CSV table of C-alpha atoms and ligand atoms in Angstrom, one decimal:
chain,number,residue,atom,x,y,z
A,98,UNK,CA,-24.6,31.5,53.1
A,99,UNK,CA,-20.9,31.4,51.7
A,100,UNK,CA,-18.9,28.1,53.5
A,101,UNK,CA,-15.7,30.5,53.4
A,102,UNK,CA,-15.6,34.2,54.8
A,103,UNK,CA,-13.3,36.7,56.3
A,104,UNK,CA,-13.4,39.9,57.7
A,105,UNK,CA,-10.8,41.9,59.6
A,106,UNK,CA,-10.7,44.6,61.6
A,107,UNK,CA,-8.2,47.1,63.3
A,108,UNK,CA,-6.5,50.9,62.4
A,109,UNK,CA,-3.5,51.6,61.8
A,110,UNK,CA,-2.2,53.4,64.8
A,111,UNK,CA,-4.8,51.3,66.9
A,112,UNK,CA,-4.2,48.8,69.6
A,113,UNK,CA,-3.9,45.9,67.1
A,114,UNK,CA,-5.8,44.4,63.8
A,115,UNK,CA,-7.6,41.4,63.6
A,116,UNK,CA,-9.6,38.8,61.6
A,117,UNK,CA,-11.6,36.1,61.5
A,118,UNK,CA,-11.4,33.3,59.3
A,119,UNK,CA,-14.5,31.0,59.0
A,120,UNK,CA,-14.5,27.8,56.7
A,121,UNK,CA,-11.1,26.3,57.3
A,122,UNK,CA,-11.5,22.5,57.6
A,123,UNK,CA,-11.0,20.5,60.8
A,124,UNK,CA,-7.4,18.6,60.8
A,125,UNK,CA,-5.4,20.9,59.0
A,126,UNK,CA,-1.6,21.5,60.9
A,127,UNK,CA,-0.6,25.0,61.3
A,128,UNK,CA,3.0,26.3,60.8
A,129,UNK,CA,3.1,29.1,62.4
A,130,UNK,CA,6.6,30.1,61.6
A,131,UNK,CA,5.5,30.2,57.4
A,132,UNK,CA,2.9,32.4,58.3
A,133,UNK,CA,5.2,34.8,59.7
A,134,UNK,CA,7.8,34.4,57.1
A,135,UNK,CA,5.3,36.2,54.7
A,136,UNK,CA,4.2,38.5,57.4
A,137,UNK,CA,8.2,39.7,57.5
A,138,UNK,CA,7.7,39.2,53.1
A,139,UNK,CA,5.2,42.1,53.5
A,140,UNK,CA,7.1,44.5,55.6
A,141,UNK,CA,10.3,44.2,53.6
A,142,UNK,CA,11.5,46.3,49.8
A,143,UNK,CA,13.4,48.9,49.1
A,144,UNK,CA,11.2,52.3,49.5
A,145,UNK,CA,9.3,51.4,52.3
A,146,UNK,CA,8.6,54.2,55.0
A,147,UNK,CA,9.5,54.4,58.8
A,148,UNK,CA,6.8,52.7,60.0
A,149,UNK,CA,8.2,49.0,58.6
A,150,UNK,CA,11.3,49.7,60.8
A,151,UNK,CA,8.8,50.1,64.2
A,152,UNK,CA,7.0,47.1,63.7
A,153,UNK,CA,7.9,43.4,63.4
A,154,UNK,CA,4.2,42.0,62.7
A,155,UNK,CA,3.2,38.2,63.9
A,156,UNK,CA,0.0,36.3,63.6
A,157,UNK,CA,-1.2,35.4,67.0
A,158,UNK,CA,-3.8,32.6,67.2
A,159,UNK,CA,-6.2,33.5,69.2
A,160,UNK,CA,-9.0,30.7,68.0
A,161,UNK,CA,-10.1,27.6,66.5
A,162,UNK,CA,-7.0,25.8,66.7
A,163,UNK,CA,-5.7,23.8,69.4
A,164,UNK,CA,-2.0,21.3,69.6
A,165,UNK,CA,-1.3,23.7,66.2
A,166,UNK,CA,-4.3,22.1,64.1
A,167,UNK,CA,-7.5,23.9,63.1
A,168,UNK,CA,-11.1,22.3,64.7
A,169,UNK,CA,-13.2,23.5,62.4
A,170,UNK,CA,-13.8,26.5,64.4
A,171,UNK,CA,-13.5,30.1,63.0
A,172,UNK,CA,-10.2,31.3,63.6
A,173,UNK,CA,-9.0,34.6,65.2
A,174,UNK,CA,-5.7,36.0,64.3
A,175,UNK,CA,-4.2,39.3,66.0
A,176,UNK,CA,-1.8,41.3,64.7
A,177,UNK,CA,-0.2,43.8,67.6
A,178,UNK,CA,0.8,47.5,66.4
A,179,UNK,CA,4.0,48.0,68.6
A,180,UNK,CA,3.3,51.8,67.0
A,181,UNK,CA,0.7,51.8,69.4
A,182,UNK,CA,2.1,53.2,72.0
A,183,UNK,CA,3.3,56.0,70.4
A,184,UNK,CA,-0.4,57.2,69.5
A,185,UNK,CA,-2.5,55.9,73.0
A,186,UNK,CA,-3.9,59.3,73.2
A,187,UNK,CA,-4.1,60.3,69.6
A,188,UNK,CA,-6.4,56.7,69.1
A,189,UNK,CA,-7.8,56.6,73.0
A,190,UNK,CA,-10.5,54.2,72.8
A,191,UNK,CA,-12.5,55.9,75.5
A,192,UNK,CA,-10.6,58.8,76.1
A,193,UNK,CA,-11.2,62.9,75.2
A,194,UNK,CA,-10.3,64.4,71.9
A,195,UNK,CA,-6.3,64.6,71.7
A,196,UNK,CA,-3.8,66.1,68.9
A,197,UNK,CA,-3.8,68.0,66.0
A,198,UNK,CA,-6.8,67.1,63.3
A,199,UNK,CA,-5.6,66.1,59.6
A,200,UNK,CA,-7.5,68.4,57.5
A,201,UNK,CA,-4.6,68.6,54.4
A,202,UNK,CA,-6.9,66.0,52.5
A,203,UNK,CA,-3.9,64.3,50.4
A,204,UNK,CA,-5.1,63.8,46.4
A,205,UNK,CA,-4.9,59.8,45.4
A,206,UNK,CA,-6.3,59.0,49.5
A,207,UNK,CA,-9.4,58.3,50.7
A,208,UNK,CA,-9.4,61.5,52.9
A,209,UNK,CA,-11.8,63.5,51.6
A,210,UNK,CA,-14.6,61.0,50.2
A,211,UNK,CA,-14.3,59.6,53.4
A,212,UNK,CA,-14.5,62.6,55.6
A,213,UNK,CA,-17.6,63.5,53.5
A,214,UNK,CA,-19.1,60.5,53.7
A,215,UNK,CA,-18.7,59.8,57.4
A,216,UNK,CA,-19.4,63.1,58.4
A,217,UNK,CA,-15.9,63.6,60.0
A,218,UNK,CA,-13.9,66.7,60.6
A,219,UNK,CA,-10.4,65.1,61.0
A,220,UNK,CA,-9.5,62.6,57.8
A,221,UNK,CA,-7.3,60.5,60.6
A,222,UNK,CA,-11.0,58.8,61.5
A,223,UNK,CA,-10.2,57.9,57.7
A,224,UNK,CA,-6.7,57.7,56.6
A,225,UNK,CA,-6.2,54.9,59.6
A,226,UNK,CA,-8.6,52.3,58.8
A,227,UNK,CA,-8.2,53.2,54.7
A,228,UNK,CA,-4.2,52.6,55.0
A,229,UNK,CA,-2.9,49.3,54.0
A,230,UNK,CA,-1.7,48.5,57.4
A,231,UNK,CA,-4.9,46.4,57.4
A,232,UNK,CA,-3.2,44.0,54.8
A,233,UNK,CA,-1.2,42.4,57.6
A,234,UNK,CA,-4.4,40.9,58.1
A,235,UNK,CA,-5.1,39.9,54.8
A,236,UNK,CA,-1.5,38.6,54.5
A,237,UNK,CA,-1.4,36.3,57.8
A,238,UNK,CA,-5.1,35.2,56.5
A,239,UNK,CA,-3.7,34.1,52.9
A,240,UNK,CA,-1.1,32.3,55.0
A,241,UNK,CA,-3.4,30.5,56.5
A,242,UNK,CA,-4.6,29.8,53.0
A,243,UNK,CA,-1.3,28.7,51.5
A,244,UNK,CA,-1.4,26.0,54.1
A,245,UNK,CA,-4.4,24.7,53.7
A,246,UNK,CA,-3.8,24.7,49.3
A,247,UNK,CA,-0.4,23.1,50.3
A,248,UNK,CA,-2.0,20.1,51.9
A,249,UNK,CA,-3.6,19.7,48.9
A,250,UNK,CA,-0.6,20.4,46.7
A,251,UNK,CA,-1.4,23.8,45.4
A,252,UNK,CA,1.3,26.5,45.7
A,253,UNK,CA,1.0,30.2,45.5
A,254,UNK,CA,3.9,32.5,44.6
A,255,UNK,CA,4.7,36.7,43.0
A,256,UNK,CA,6.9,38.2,41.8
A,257,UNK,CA,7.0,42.0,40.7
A,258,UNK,CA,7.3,42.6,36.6
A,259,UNK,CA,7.6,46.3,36.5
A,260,UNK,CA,8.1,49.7,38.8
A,261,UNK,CA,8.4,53.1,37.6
A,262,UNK,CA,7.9,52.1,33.8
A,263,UNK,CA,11.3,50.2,34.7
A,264,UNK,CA,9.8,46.6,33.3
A,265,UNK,CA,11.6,43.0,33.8
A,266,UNK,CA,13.1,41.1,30.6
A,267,UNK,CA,11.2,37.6,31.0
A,268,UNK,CA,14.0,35.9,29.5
A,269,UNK,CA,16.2,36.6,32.3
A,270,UNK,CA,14.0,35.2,35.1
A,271,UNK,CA,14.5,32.1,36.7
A,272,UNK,CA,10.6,31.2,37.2
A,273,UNK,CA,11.8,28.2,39.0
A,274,UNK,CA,13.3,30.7,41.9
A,275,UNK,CA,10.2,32.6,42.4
A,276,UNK,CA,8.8,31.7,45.4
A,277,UNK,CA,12.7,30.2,46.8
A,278,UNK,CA,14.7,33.1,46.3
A,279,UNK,CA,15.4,36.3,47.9
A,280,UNK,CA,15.2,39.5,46.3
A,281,UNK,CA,14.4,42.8,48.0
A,282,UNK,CA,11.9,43.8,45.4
A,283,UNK,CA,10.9,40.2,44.9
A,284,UNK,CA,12.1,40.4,41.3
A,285,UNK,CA,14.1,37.9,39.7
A,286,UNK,CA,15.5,39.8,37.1
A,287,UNK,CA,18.4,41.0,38.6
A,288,UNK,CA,19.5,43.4,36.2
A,289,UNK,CA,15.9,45.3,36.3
A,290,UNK,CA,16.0,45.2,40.2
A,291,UNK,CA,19.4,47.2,40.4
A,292,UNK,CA,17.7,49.4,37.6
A,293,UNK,CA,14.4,49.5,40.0
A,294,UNK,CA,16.2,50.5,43.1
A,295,UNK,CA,18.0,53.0,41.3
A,296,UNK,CA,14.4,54.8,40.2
A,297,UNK,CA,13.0,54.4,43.4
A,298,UNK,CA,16.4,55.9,45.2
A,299,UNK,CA,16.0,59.2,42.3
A,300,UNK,CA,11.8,59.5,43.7
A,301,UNK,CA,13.3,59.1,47.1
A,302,UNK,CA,14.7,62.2,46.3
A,303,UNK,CA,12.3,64.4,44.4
A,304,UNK,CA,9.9,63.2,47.3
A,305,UNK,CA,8.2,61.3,44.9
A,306,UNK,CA,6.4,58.2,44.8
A,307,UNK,CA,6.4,55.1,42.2
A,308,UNK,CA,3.5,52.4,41.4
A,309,UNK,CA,4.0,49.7,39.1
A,310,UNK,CA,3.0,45.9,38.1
A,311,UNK,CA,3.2,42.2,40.1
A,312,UNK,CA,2.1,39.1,39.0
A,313,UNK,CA,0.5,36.2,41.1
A,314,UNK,CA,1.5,33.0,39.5
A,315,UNK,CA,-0.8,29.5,41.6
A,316,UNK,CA,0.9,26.2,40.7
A,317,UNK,CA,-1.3,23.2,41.0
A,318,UNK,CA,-4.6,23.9,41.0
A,319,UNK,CA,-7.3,21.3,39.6
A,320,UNK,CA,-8.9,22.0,36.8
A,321,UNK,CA,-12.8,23.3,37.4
A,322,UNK,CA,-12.7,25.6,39.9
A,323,UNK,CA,-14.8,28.1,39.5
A,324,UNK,CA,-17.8,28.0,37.0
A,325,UNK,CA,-19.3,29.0,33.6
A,326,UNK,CA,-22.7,29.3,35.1
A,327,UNK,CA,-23.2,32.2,36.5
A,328,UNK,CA,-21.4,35.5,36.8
A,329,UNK,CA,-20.4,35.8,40.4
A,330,UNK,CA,-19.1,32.0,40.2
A,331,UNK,CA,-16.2,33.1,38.1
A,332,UNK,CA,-13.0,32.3,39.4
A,333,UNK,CA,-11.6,35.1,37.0
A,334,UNK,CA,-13.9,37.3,38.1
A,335,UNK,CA,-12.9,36.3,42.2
A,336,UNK,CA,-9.4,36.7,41.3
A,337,UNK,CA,-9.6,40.6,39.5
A,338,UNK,CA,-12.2,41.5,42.4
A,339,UNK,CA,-9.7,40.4,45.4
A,340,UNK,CA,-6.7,41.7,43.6
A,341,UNK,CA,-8.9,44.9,43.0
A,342,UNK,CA,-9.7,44.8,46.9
A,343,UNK,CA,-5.8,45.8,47.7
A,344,UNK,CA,-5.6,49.0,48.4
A,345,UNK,CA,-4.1,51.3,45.4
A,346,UNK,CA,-4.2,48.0,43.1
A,347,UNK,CA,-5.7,49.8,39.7
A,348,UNK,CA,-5.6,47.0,37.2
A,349,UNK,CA,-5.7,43.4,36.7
A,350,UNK,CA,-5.0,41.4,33.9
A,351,UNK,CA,-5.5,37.5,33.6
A,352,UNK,CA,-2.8,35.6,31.2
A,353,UNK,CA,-2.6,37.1,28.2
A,354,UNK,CA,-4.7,40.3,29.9
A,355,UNK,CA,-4.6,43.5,27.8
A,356,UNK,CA,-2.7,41.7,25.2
A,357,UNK,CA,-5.7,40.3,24.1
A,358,UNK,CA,-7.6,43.3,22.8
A,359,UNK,CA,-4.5,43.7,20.4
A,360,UNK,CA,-3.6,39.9,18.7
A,361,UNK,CA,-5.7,38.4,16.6
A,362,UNK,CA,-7.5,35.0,17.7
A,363,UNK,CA,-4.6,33.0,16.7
A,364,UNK,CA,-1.8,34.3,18.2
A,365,UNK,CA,-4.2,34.4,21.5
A,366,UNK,CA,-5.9,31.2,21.8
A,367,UNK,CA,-3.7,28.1,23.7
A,368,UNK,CA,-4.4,25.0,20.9
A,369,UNK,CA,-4.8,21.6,22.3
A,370,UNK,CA,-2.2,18.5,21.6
A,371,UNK,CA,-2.9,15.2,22.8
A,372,UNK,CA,-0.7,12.3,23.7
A,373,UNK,CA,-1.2,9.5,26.2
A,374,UNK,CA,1.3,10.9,28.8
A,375,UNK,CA,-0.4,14.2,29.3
A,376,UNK,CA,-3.9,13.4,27.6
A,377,UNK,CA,-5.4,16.6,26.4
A,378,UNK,CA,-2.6,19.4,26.7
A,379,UNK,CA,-1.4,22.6,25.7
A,380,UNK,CA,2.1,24.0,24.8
A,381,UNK,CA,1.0,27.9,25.7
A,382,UNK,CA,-0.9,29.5,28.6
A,383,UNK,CA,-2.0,32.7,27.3
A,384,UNK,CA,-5.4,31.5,29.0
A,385,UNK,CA,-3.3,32.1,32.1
A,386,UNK,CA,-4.9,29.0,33.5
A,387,UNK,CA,-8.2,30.0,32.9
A,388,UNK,CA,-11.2,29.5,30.3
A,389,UNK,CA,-14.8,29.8,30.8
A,390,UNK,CA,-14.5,31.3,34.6
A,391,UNK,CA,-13.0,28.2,35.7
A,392,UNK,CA,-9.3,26.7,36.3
A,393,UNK,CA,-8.3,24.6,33.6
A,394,UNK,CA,-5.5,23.1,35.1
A,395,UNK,CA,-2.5,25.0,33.8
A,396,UNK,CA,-0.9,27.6,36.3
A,397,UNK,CA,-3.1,30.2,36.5
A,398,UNK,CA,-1.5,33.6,35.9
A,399,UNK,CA,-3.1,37.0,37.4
A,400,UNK,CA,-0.9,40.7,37.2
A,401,UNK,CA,-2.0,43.8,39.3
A,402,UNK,CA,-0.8,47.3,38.5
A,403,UNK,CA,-0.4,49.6,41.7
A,404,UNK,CA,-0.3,53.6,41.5
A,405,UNK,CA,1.9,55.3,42.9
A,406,UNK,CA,1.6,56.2,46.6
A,407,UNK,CA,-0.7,58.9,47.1
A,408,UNK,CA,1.4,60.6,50.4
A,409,UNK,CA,4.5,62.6,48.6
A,410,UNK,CA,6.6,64.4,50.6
A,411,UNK,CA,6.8,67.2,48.4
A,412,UNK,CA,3.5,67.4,48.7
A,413,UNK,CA,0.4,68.2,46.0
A,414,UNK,CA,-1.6,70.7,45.9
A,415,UNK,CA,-4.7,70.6,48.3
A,416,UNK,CA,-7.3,72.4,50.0
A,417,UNK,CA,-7.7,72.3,54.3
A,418,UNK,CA,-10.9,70.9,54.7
A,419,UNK,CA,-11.4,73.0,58.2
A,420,UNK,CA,-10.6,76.7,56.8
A,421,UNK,CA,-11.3,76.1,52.8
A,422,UNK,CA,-7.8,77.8,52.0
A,423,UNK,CA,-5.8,76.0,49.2
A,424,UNK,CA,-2.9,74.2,50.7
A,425,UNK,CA,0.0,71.6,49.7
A,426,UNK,CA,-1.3,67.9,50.8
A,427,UNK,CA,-0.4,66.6,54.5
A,428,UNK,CA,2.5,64.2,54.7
A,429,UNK,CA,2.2,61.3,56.9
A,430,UNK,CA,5.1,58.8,57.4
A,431,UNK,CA,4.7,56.8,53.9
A,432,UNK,CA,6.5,54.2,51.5
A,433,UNK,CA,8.1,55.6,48.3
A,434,UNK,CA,7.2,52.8,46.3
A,435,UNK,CA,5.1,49.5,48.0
A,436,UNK,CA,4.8,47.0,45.0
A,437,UNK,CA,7.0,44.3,46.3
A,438,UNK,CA,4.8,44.7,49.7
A,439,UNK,CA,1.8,44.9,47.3
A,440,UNK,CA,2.7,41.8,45.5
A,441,UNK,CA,2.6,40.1,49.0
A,442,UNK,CA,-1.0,40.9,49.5
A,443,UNK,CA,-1.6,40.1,46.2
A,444,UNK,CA,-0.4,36.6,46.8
A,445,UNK,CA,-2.1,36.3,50.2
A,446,UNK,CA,-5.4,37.5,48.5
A,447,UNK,CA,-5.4,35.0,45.8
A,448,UNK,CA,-4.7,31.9,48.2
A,449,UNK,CA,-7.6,33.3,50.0
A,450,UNK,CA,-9.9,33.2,46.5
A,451,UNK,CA,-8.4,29.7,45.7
A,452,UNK,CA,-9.1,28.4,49.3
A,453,UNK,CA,-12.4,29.5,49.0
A,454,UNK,CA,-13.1,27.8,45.5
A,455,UNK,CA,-11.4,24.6,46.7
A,456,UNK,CA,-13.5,24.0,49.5
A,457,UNK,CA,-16.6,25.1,48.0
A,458,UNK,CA,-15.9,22.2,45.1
A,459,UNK,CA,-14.9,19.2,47.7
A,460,UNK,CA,-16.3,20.5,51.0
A,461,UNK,CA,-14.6,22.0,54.4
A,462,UNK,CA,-16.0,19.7,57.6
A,463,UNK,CA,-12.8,17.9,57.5
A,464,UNK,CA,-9.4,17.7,56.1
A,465,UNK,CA,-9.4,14.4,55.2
A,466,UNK,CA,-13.0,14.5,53.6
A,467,UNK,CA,-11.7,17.1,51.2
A,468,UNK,CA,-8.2,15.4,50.7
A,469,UNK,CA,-9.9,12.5,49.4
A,470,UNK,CA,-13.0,14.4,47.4
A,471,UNK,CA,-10.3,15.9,45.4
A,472,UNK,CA,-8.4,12.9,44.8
A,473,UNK,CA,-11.4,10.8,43.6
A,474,UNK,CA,-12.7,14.1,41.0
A,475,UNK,CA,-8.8,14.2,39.7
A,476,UNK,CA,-9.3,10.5,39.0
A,477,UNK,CA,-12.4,11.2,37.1
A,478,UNK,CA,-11.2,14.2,35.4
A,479,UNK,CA,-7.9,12.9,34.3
A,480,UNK,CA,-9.1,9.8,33.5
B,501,FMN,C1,1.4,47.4,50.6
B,501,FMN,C2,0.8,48.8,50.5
B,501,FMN,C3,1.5,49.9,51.1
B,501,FMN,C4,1.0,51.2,51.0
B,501,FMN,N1,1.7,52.2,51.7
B,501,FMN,C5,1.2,53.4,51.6
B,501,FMN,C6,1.9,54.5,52.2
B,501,FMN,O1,2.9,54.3,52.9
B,501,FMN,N2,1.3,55.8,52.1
B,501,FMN,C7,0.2,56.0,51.4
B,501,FMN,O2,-0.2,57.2,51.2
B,501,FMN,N3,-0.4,55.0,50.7
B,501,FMN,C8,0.0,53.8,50.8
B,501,FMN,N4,-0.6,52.7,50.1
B,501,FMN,C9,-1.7,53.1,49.2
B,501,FMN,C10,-3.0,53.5,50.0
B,501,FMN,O3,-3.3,52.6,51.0
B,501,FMN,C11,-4.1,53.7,49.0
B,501,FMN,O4,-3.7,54.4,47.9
B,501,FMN,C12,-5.3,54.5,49.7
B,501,FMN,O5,-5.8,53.6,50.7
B,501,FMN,C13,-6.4,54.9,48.7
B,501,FMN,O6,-7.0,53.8,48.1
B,501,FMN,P1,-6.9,53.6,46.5
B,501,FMN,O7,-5.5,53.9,46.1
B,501,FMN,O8,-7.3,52.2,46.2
B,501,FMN,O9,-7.9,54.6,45.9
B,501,FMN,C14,-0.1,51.4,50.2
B,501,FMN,C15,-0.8,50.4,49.6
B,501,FMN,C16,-0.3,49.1,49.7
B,501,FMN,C17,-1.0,48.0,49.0
C-alpha cells in the first residue's frame, strides 16, 4: 500500500471539487495564504477564457489539520465553483434532465471516446469531469506539497520556454527570478513574452488556439530519491507519468530530453570534478538532476509540451453524435492558449511526485522524524 496518495474529485460546473490527501506527516504548519497564491498562479495568463474571470478559487481545509498544522490525518481540501450557480439545473444532483445536450463532439476532447465509453448521449457527462477545472485540485494539493518540501529545504518553481513555436532565448532569463517574479505568461524572457502575447492576441482573432512548452525546474532535492531497482521506482519515470497526467500535456523531456537522441555521448554526458569544497561535482546538468531513476542532487529539470486547446471558436469540423449529420465542433467557453496555467499544474504535480519520494525515503509519522532522517542520510551521503 503506497504511504502517499491522492485522489480528487468534483466537475466542472458542479457544486465544488475536492481531494484528499493521505500521507502528509504530523507537525507540519500550513500557510494557507501560499496555497492560494498559486491557486490565483493558476487562474491567471494572457488567453485565458471567461470562466477565470467568474471564479476566484481557494483551498478550504476541511481535514486533518487543526491550529493550521497537519495531524497526520488525511486531509480534505474543497475548492467552491462560484460558476455553480449558474448551472444548478443543468448539473442537479437529484433533479430531472434539464438543457440542451452537447452532441457537437469537439476533435482534440475527450467527448466522443468518452461518450462511447460511458454509454452517454450528452458529452457534458464527459467534457465536465475531463476539463482541467479539476487541476485546481491538483494545484492546492501540490501546495500542500511545496510546504511540506519547503520544511525540508526543497523548492519547486516553472517557468514557460515556448508558445506558438514563439521559443525563449535562455540567455536572456534571469533563472534567479523564476519563482520571485511576476510575469503574466510566467516567462522571464521579456522580449519572447511581448512576442508571445502578440501570437496569442493574432489566435485570439482567427478563433484559434495555441499549445506550447514549460519547464519544471526542483531546487534542493537530496540526492537518491527514486531508485535504479525497479521500473515503477523511477523518479524519471514518476515525473513524465504526473506531468503526462495534466490534461493536454503531450510530451515530457527530462534535462537534456530530446536532445539526447541527437549529440553524441560527449556532448551529453555531465563529467565529474572533484575538490574538497563540493566533493564529487559536476559543471553541466544535462542529466537534468537525474541518473539511474534517482535524484542525483543537482536541480532536477523536467519540460512538458501542451497542444493547443482543443475548443476553437471557429470551430472544426465534426459530426452530431445524436443525428450522425457532419457538423462544425461545439464551442464551450475556453482558454486561447493555457500554458502558463499549465505550467502551474505542472509545478503542483511535480511537488506532489517529490513529496511522495521524500517521505517514502525518510518516513511520514512525523515531521520531526523525517526532518531528522534526512539530515542524518545527507551526513552519510555527503560525507
Ligand atoms: C490549465 C489547462 C486549461 C485548459 N483549458 C481548456 C479550455 O479552456 N478548453 C478546452 O477545450 N481545453 C482546455 N484544456 C485542455 C483539455 O482539458 C484537454 O485537451 C482535454 O481534457 C482532452 O485531454 P487530452 O488533451 O489530454 O487528450 C486545458 C488544459 C489545461 C492543462
Amino acid at each position: 500500500m503506497a504511504n502517499f496518495r491522492f485522489l480528487t474529485a468534483g466537475e466542472s460546473h458542479g457544486q465544488c471539487l475536492t481531494a484528499i490527501v493521505e500521507g502528509i506527516p504530523a507537525g507540519l504548519k500550513i500557510n494557507l495564504d501560499e496555497i492560494n497564491k498559486d491557486m490565483a498562479r493558476r487562474q491567471q495568463g494572457y488567453g485565458r477564457g471567461g470562466r477565470m474571470k467568474i471564479e476566484t478559487d481557494k483551498a478550504e481545509f476541511l481535514s486533518g489539520v487543526r491550529f493550521g498544522e497537519t495531524m497526520g490525518d488525511p486531509v480534505t481540501i474543497k475548492v467552491a465553483n462560484r460558476d455553480w450557480q449558474n448551472w444548478t439545473d443543468r448539473m442537479s444532483v437529484m433533479g430531472e434532465e434539464y438543457g440542451d445536450k452537447v452532441t457537437a463532439v469537439r476533435p482534440g476532447h475527450a467527448d466522443l471516446t468518452g461518450v462511447l465509453k460511458y454509454d452517454r448521449d450528452d458529452a457534458r457527462d464527459i467534457l465536465e469531469r475531463a476539463s482541467a477545472r479539476e487541476t485546481a485540485t491538483r494545484v492546492a494539493v501540490g501546495g500542500l506539497c511545496k510546504q511540506l518540501l519547503k520544511a525540508c529545504g526543497i523548492e519547486v518553481v516553472s517557468h514557460v520556454v515556448k508558445i506558438g513555436g514563439i521559443g525563449i532565448d535562455e540567455s536572456a532569463v534571469d533563472y534567479s527570478q523564476i519563482g520571485q517574479g511576476s510575469s503574466e505568461l510566467n516567462c522571464y524572457d521579456p522580449a519572447a513574452e511581448e512576442k508571445m502575447k502578440q501570437r496569442i492576441h493574432e489566435a485570439m482573432v482567427e478563433g484559434d488556439t495555441l499549445g506550447g512548452v514549460f519547464e519544471v525546474i526542483i531546487r534542493g532535492v537530496p540526492l537518491g530519491l527514486g531508485s535504479h531497482i525497479q521500473w515503477d521506482k523511477r523518479l524519471d519515470g514518476k515525473l513524465a507519468w504526473a506531468m503526462m497526467g495534466i490534461q493536454a500535456i503531450k510530451g515530457v523531456e527530462i534535462g537534456a530530453g530530446f536532445k539526447c537522441g541527437e549529440l553524441p555521448g560527449s556532448q551529453i554526458h555531465d563529467e565529474m570534478f572533484y575538490d574538497e569544497k563540493h566533493n564529487v561535482y559536476r559543471k553541466t546538468n544535462r542529466a537534468g538532476g537525474l541518473e539511474g531513476g534517482m535524484s542525483n542532487g543537482e536541480d532536477i529539470v523536467v519540460r512538458a509540451c501542451m497542444k493547443p486547446i482543443p475548443t476553437l471558436m471557429k470551430p472544426l469540423h465534426s459530426v452530431d453524435i445524436g443525428s450522425g449529420e457532419e457538423v462544425l465542433a461545439c464551442k464551450e467557453r475556453s482558454d486561447v492558449c493555457a500554458v502558463s496555467a499549465a505550467s502551474v499544474v505542472g509545478e503542483a504535480m511535480a511537488a506532489i511526485v517529490i513529496a511522495e519520494a521524500l517521505t517514502d525515503k525518510f518516513g511520514n509519522d512525523a515531521m520531526v522524524d523525517l526532518l531528522a532522517a534526512m539530515q542524518a542520510y545527507k551526513a552519510r551521503v555527503q560525507g
